[in-house]
Structure formats: C-alpha cells, structure tokens
mmCIF file of C-alpha atoms in Angstrom:
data_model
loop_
_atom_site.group_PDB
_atom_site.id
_atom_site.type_symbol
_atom_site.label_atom_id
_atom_site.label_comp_id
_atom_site.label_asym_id
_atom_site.label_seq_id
_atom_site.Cartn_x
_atom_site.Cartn_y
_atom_site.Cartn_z
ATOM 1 C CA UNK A 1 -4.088 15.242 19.606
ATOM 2 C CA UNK A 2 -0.497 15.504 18.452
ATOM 3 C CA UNK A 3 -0.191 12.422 17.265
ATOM 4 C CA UNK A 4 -3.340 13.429 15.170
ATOM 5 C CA UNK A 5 -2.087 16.782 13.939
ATOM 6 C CA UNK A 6 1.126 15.154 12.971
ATOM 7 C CA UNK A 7 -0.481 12.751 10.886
ATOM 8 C CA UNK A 8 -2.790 14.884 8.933
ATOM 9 C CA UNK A 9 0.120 17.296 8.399
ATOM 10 C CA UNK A 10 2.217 13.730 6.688
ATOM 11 C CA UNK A 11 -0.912 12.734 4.632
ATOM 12 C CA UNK A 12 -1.478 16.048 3.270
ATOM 13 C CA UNK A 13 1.981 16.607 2.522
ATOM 14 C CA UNK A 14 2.279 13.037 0.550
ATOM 15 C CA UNK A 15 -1.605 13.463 -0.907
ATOM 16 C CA UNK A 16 -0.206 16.595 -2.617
ATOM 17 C CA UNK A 17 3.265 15.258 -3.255
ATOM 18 C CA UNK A 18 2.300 11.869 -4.829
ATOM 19 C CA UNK A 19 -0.679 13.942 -7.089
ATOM 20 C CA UNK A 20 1.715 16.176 -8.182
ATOM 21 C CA UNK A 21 4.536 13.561 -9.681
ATOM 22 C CA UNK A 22 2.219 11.125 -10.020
ATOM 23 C CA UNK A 23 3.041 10.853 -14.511
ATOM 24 C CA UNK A 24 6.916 11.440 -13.700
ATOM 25 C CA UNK A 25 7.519 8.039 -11.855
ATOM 26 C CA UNK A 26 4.638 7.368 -9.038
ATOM 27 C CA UNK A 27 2.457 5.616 -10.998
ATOM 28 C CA UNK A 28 5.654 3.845 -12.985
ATOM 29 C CA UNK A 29 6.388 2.217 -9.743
ATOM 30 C CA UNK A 30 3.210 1.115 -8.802
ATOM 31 C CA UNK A 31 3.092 -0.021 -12.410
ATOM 32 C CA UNK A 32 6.333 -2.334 -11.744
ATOM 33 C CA UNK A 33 5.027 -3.911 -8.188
ATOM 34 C CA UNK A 34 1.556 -4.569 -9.088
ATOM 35 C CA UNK A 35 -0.319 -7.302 -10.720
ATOM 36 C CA UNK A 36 -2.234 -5.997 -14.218
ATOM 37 C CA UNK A 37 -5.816 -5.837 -12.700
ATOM 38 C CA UNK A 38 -4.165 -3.412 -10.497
ATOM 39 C CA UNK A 39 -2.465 -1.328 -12.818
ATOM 40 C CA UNK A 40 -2.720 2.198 -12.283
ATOM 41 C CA UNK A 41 -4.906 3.193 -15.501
ATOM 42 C CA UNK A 42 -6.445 6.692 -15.615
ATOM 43 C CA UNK A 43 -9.525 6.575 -13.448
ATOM 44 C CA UNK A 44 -7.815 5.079 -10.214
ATOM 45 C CA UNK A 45 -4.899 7.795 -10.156
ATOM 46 C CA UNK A 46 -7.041 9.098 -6.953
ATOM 47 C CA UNK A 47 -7.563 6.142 -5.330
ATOM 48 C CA UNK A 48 -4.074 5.304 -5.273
ATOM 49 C CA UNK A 49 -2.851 8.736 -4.508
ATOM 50 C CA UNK A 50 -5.401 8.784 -1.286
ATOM 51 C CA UNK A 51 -4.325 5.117 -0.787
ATOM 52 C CA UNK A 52 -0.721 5.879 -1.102
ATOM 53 C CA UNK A 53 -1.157 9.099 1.711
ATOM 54 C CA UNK A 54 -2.774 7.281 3.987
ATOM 55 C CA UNK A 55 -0.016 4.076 4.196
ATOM 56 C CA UNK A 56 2.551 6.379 4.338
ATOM 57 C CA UNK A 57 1.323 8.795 7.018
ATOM 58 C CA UNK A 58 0.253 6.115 9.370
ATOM 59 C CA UNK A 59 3.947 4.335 8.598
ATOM 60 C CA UNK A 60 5.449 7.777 9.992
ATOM 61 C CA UNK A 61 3.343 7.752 12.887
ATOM 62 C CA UNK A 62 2.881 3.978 13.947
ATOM 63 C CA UNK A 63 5.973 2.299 12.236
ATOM 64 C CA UNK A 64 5.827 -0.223 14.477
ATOM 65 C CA UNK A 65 2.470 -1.097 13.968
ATOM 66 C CA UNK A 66 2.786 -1.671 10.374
ATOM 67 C CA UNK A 67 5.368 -3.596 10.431
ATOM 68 C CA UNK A 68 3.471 -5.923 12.877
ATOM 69 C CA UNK A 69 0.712 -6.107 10.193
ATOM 70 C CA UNK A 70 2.873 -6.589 7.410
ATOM 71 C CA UNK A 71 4.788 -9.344 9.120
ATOM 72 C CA UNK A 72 1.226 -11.544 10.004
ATOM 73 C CA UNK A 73 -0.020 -10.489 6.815
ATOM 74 C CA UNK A 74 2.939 -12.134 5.470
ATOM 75 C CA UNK A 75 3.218 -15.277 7.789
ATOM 76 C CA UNK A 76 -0.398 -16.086 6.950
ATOM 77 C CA UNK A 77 0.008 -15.704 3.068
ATOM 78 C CA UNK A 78 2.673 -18.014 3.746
ATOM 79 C CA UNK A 79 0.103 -20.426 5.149
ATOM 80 C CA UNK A 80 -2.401 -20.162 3.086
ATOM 81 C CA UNK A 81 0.555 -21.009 0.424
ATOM 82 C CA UNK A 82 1.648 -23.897 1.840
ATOM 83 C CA UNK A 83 -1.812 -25.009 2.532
ATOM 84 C CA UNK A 84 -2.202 -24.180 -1.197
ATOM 85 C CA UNK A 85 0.007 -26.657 -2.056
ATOM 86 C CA UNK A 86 -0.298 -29.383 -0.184
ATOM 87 C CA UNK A 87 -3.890 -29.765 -0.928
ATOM 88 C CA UNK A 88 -3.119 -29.473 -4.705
ATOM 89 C CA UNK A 89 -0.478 -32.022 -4.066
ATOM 90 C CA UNK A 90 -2.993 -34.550 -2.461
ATOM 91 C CA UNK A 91 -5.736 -33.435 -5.409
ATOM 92 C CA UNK A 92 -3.294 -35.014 -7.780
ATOM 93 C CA UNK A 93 -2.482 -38.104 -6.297
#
C-alpha cells in the first residue's frame, strides 16, 4: 500500500508539474526527441502530460524494472534492425 501511495503522490506531483511548464520547455523537448507524427501539437498536450506522469512515477518506484524493459526493448529493436537489413541485403542481390 506504500508503494501505492508513494506512487500516486510522484504522478500527481509530475501530472501537475509537467501541465504547468508544459509551453516553457516540456513540450520543446519532446519536440527535439520525437519523430514529426509525434510532435507534440495542441490536442495531445494531455496525453503526453498523463503519459509523461505515469513513466516517471513508475521510474521512481520500480527503477529497476524499467530499465529491464528499456534494455529488451532495446536489444530486440536491435534485432529486428539487423534482421532489417539483412533481408534487404538479400532482396537486392
């Protein structure tokens, strides 16, 4: 139950944060890492806020388990790279 209270506390706390300063530099740094059909346009400044609370209160509770997802996340984009590529390489022989 602490665990719980502590985390609703942390998304609350970055929910209003990140809505508050989101036009003086949250949403020009989402901006900067994201691809343009992800850009942070008008209508999806909630959805990111929301999206943005919930990553970062479950990275101050379970840091350990998001870096575990973010590593096999990573090793299988890697995969499906290489995989990528070598069947593109093959195509075009």
């Amino acid at each position: 139950m602490t665990i719980f209270i502590i985390w609703v506390i942390a998304f609350a706390l970055i929910l209003f944060f990140a809505n508050k300063r989101w036009d003086s530099g949250v949403s020009h740094g989402l901006d900067k890492m994201l691809p343009d059909v992800l850009k942070t346009h008008g209508d999806n400044r909630h959805v990111w806020v929301v999206a943005l609370a919930i990553l970062g209160a479950t990275t101050l509770v379970r840091p350990v388990d998001v870096l575990l997802v973010v590593i096999l996340l990573t090793v299988i984009g890697l995969v499906v790279a290489k995989l990528a590529s070598f069947a593109a390489d093959k195509a075009a022989h």
